[in-house]
Tab-separated table of C-alpha atoms and ligand atoms in Angstrom:
chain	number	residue	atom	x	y	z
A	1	UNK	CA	-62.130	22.800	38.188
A	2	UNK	CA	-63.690	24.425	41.344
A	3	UNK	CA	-67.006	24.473	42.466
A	4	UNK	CA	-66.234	26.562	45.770
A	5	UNK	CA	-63.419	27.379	47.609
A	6	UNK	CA	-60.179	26.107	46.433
A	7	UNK	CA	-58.532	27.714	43.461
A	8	UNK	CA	-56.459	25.415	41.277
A	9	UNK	CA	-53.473	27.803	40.260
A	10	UNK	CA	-52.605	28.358	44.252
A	11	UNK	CA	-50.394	25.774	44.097
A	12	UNK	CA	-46.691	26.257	44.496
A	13	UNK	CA	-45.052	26.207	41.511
A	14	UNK	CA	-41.114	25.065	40.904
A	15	UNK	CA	-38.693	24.451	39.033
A	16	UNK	CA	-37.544	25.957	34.999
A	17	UNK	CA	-38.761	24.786	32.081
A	18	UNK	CA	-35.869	23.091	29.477
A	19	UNK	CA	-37.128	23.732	26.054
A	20	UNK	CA	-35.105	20.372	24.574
A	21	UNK	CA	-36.450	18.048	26.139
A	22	UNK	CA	-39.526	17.302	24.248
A	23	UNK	CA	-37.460	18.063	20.576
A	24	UNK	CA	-34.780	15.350	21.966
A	25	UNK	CA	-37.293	12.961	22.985
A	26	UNK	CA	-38.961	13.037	19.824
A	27	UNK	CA	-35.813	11.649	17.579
A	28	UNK	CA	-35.989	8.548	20.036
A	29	UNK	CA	-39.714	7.485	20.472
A	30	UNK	CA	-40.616	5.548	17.567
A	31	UNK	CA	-38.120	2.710	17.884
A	32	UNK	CA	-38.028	3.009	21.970
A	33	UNK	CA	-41.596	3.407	22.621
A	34	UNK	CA	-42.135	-0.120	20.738
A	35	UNK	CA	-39.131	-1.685	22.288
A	36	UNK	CA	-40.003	-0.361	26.029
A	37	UNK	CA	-43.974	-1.650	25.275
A	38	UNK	CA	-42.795	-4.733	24.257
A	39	UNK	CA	-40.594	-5.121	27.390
A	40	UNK	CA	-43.666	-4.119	29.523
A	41	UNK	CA	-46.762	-6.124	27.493
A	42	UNK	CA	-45.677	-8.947	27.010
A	43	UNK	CA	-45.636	-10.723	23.470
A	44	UNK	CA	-49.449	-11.028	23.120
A	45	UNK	CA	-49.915	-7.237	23.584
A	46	UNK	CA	-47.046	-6.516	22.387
A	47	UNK	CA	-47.656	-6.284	19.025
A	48	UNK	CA	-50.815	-4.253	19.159
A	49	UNK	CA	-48.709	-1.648	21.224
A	50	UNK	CA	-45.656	-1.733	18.764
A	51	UNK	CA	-48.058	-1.346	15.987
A	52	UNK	CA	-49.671	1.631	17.778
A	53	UNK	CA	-46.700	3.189	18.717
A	54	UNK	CA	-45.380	2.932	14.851
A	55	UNK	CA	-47.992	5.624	13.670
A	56	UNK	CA	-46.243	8.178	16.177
A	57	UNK	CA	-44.604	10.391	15.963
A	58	UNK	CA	-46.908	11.705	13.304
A	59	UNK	CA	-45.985	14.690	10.733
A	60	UNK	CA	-45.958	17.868	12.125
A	61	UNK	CA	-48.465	20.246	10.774
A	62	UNK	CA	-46.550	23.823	10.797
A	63	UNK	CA	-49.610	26.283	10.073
A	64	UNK	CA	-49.699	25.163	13.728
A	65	UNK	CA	-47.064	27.023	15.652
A	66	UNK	CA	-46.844	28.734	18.959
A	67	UNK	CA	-45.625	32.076	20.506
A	68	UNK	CA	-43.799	29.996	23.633
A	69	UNK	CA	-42.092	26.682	24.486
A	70	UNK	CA	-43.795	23.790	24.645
A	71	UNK	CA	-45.114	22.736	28.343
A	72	UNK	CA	-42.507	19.654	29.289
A	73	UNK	CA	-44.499	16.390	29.826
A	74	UNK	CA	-43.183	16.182	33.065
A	75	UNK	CA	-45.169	19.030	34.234
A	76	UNK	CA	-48.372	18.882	31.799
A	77	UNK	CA	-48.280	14.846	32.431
A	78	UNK	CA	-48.566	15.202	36.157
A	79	UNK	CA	-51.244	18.208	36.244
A	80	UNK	CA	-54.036	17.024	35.315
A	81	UNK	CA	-58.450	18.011	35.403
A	82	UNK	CA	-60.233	14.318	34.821
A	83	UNK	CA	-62.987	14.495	37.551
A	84	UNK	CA	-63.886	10.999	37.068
A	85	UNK	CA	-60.384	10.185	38.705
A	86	UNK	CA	-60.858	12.379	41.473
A	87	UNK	CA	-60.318	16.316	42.090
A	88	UNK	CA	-56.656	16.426	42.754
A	89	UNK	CA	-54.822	17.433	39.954
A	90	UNK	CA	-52.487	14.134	40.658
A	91	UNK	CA	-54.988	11.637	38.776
A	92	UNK	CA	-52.399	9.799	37.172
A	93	UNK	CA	-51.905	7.003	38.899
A	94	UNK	CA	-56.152	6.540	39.497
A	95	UNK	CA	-56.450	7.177	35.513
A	96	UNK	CA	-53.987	4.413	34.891
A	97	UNK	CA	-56.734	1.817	35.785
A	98	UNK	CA	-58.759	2.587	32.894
A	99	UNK	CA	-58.494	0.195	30.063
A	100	UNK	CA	-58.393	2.069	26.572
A	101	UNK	CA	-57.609	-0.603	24.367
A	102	UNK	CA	-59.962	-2.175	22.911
A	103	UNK	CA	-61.969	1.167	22.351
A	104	UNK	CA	-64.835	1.742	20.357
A	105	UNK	CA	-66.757	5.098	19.911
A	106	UNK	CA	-70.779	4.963	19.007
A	107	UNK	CA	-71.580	7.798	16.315
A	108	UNK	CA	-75.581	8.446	16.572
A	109	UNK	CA	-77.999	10.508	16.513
A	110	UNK	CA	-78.843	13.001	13.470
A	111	UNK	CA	-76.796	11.064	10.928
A	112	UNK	CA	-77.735	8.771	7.820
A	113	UNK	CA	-76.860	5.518	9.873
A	114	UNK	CA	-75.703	5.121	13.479
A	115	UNK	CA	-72.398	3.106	13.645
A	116	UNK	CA	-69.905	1.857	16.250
A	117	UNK	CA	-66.425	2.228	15.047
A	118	UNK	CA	-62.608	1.291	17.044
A	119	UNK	CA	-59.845	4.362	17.456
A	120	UNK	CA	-57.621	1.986	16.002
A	121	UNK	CA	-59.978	1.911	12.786
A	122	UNK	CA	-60.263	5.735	12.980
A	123	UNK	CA	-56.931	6.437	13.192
A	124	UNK	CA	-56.451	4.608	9.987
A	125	UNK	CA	-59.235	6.463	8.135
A	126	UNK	CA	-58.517	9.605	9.268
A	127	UNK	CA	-54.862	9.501	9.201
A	128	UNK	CA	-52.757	11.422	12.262
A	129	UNK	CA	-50.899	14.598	12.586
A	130	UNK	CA	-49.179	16.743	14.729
A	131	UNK	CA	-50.076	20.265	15.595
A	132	UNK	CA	-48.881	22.843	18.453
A	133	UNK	CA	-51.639	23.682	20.681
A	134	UNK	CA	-52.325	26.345	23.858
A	135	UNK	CA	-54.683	24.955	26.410
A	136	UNK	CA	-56.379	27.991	28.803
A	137	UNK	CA	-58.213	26.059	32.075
A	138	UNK	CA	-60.826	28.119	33.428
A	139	UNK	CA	-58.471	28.260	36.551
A	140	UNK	CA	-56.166	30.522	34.593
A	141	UNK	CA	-53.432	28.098	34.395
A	142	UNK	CA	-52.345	26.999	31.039
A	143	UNK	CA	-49.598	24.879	28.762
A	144	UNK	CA	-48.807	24.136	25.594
A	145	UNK	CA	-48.630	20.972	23.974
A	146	UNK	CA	-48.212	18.964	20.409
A	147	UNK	CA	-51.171	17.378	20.062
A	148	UNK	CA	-51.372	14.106	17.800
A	149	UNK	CA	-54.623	13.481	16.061
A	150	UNK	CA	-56.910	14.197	13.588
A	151	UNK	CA	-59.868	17.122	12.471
A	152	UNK	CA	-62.887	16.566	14.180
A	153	UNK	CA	-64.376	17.571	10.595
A	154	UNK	CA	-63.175	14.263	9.768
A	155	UNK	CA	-64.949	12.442	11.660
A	156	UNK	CA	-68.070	15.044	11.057
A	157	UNK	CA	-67.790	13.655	7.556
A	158	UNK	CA	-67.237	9.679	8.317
A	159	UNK	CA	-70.556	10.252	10.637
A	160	UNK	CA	-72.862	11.696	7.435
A	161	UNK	CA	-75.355	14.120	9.434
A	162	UNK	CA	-78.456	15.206	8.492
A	163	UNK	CA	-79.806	18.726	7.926
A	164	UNK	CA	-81.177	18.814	11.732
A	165	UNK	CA	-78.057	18.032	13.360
A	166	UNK	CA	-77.657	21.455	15.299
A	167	UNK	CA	-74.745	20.460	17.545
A	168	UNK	CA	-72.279	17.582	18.288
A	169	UNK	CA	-72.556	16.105	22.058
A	170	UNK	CA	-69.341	14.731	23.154
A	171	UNK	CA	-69.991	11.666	25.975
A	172	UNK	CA	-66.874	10.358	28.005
A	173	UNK	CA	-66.944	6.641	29.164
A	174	UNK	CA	-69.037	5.522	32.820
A	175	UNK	CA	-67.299	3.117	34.355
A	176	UNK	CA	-67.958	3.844	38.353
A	177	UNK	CA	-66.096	0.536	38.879
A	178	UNK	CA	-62.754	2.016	37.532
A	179	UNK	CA	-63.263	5.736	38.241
A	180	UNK	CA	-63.572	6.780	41.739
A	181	UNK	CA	-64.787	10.223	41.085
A	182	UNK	CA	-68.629	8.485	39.129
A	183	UNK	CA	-68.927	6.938	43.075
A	184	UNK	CA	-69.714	10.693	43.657
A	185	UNK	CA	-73.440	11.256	43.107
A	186	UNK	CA	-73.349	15.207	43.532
A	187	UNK	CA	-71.720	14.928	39.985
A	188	UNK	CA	-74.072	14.946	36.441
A	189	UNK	CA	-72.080	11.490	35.023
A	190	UNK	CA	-71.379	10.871	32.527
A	191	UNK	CA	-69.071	14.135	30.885
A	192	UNK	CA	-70.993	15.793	28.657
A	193	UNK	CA	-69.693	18.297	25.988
A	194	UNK	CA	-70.798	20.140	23.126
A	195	UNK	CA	-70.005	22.395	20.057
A	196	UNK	CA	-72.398	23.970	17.361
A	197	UNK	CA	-71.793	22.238	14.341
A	198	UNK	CA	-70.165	25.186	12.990
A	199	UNK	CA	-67.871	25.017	15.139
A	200	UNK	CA	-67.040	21.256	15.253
A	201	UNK	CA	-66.195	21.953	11.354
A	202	UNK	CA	-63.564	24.933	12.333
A	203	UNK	CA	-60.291	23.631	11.016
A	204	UNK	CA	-58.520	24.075	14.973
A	205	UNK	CA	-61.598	21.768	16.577
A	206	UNK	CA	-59.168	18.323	16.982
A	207	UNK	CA	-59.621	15.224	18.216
A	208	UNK	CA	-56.353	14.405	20.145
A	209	UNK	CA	-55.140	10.437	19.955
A	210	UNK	CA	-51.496	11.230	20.982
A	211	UNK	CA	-49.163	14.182	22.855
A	212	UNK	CA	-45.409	14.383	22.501
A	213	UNK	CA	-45.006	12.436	19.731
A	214	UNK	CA	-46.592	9.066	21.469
A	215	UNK	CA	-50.291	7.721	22.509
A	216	UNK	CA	-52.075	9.621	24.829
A	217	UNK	CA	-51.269	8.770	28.392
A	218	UNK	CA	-54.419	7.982	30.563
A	219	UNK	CA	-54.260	10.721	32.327
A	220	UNK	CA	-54.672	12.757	29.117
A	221	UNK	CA	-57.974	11.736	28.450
A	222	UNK	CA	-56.614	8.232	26.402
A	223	UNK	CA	-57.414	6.459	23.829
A	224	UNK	CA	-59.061	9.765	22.239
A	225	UNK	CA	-60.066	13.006	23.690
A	226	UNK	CA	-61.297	16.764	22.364
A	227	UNK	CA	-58.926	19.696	21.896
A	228	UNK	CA	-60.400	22.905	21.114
A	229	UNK	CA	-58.016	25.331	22.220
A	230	UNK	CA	-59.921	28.475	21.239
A	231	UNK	CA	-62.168	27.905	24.411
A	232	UNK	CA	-61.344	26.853	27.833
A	233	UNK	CA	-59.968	23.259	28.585
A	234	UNK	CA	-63.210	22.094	30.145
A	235	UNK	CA	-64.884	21.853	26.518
A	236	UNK	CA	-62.187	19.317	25.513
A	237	UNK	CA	-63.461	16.300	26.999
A	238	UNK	CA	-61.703	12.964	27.575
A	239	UNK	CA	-61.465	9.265	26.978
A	240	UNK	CA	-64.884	9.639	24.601
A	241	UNK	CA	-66.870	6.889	23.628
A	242	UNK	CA	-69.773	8.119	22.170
A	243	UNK	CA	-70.296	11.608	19.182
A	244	UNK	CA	-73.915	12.236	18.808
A	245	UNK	CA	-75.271	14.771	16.431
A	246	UNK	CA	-78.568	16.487	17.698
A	247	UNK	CA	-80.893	19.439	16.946
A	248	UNK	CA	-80.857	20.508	20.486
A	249	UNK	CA	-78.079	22.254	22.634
A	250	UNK	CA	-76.413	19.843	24.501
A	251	UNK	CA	-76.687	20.146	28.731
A	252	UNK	CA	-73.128	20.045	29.407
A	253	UNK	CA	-71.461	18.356	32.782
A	254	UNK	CA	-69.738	21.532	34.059
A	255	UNK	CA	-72.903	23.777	32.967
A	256	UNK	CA	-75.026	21.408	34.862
A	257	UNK	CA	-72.982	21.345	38.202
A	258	UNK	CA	-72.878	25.349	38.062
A	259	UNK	CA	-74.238	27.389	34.900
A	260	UNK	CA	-73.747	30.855	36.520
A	261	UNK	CA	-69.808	29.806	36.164
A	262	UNK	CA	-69.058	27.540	33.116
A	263	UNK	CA	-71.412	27.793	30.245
A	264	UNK	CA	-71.711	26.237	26.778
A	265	UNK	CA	-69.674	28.543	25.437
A	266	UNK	CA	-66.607	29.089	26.850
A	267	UNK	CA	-64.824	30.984	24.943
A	268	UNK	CA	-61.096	32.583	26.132
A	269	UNK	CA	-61.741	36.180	26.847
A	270	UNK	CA	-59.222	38.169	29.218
A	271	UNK	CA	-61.944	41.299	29.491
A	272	UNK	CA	-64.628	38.526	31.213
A	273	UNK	CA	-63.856	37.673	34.604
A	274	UNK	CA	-64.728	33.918	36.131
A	275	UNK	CA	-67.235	35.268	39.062
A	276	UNK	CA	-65.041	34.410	41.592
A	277	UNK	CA	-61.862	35.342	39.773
A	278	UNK	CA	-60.152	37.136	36.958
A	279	UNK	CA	-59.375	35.599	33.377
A	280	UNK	CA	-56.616	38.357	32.253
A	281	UNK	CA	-53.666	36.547	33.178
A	282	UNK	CA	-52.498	33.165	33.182
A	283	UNK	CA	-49.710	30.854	34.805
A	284	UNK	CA	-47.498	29.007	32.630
A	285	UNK	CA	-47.105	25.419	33.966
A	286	UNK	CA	-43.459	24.522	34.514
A	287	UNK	CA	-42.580	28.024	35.108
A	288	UNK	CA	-43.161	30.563	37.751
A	289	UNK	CA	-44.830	33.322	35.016
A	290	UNK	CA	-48.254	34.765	34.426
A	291	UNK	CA	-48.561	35.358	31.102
A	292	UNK	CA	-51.267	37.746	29.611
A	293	UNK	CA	-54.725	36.279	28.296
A	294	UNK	CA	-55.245	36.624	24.693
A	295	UNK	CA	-58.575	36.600	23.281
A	296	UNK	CA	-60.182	33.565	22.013
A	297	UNK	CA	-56.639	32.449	23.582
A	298	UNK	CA	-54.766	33.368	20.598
A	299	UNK	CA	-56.561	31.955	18.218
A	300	UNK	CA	-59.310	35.112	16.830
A	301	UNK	CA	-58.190	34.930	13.318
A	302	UNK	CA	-59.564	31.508	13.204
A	303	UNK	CA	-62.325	31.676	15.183
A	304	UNK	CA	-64.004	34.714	15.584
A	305	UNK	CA	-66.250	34.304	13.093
A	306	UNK	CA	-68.169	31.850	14.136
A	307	UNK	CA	-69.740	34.026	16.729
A	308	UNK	CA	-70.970	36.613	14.352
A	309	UNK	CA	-74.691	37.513	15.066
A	310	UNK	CA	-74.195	35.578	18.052
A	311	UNK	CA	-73.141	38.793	20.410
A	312	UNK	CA	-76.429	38.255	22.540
A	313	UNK	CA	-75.055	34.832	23.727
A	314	UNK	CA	-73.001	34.469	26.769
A	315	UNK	CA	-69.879	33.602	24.697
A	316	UNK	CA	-67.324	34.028	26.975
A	317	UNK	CA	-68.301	31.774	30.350
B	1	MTE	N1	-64.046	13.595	30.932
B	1	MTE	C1	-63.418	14.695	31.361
B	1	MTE	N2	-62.881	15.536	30.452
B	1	MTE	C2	-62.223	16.648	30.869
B	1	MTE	C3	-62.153	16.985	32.254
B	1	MTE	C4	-62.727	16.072	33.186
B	1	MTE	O1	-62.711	16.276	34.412
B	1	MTE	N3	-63.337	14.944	32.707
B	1	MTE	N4	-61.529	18.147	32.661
B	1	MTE	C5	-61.436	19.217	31.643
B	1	MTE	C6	-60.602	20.332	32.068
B	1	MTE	S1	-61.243	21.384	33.224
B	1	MTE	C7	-59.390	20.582	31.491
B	1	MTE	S2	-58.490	21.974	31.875
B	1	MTE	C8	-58.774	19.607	30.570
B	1	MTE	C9	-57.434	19.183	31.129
B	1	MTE	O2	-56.743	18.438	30.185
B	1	MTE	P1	-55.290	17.895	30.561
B	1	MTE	O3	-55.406	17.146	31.848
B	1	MTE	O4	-54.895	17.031	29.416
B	1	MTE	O5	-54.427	19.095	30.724
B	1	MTE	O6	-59.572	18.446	30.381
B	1	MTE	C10	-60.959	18.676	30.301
B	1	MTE	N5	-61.648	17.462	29.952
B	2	MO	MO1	-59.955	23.262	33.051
């Protein structure tokens, strides 16, 4: 995301997108990814990964299905916002020096008692499936992706809140030794994020463990990141290692860097132009279309009602 100048979506785009290839990949991943992790690893990781990799590809949840083709890896894989890697979209060979295994998220805050707990641990309590997301960047690109992962209600519910807890603040990992972009001072480290907490109990808010049927990539936001695909991708933060539930409206990263532009809200609206550029069209990465904006990007019937009474608030930057 831009502060000035630059806009993301001028890039050149290229080359047609082939439907199969994520459907034909998916028959092969379970016995390959362990096979090709144990090749890499190593026996002594090797086992951890093969174990990992044996939860994926996880059933496919159908009441989530999309109105195009899925975004191939190739071109969602390689296109990629994680500011703590730097600005280019091309952060995934920098991202690749994070280490996301062991992981452990901290749950505090608002809640009956403050815990640390390991993805591996909540995977296995929560239990992983698949779902077909959009994903709307502010820059008015977008893709579409199967998610793997679990409800953030889940986790909501694991993490016992009390009465006060107003909102859920989302924290990525600081690590200025491994990520370049944290050497930058001009930037609010660490990521911040937040939801209400009715919205962090709306059925589509996901946390994301996994993408075409295998463990998040690094450059994904690995080993467990946000997808809430009703707003735009900035809300979805990466890599997390810490959920805290608090009576206060979180003071996000991108609101803190420049409120005017990117608020708490968010929320996909083609009628609400960015200031500096319009939000009624989108390009479709891995093809050479613009695509029209839908409202809460497609996903109104879900959503919309958590903004009722709200209309005063600036829901849609
Ligand atoms: N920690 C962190 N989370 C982040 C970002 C980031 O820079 N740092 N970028 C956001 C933005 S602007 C978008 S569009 C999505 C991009 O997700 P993707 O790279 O998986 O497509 O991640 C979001 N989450
Ligand atoms: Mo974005």
């Amino acid at each position: 995301m831009l502060i000035k100048r630059r806009r993301g979506w001028e890039v050149p785009e290229h080359l047609a997108t082939p439907e199969d290839v994520f459907l034909s990949r998916r028959g092969l991943i379970g016995g390959a990814a362990g096979l090709a992790a144990a090749a890499v690893l190593g026996p002594s990781r090797a086992d951890a990964a093969t174990a990992a990799a044996a939860t994926y590809p996880a059933p496919r949840n159908e009441a989530y299905t999309l109105d195009r083709a899925v975004t191939p890896e190739r071109f969602s894989g390689d296109y990629n916002n994680f500011y703590e890697f730097g600005t280019s979209k091309t952060v995934l060979p920098a991202a690749n020096a994070l280490k996301t295994s062991p992981w452990s998220i901290k749950i505090d805050g608002l809640v009956e008692k403050p815990f640390e707990i390991g993805v591996e641990d909540l995977i296995r309590k929560a239990g992983l499936e698949e779902r077909l997301y959009r994903h709307r960047c502010v820059e008015a690109w977008s893709m579409a992706v199967p998610w793997t992962g679990f409800p953030l209600s889940k986790l909501v519910a694991l993490a016992k809140p009390a009465s006060g807890a107003k909102y859920v603040q989302f924290q990525t990992f600081l690590d200025k030794a491994v990520a370049p972009g944290q050497r930058q001072f001009f930037y609010p480290w660490p990521y911040i994020e937040g939801l209400t907490m009715e919205e962090a109990g709306n059925d589509l808010a996901f946390l994301v463990t996994g993408v075409y049927g295998k463990p998040l990539p690094n450059q994904f936001g690995a080993p467990i990141r946000l997808a809430v695909p009703w707003k735009y991708g900035f809300k979805s933060a990466k890599s997390l290692v810490r959920v805290s539930f608090v009576a206060e409206r979180p003071k996000t990263f991108w609101e803190g860097l420049q409120s005017s532009e990117y608020g708490f809200w968010a929320n996909v609206n083609p009628a609400v132009p960015h200031p500096r550029w319009s939000q009624a069209s989108e390009r479709v990465l891995g093809t050479d279309q613009r695509v029209p904006t839908l409202i809460y990007n497609g996903y109104g019937e879900q959503v919309a009602g958590l903004y009722k009474g709200l209309e005063r608030e600036r829901l849609f930057v």
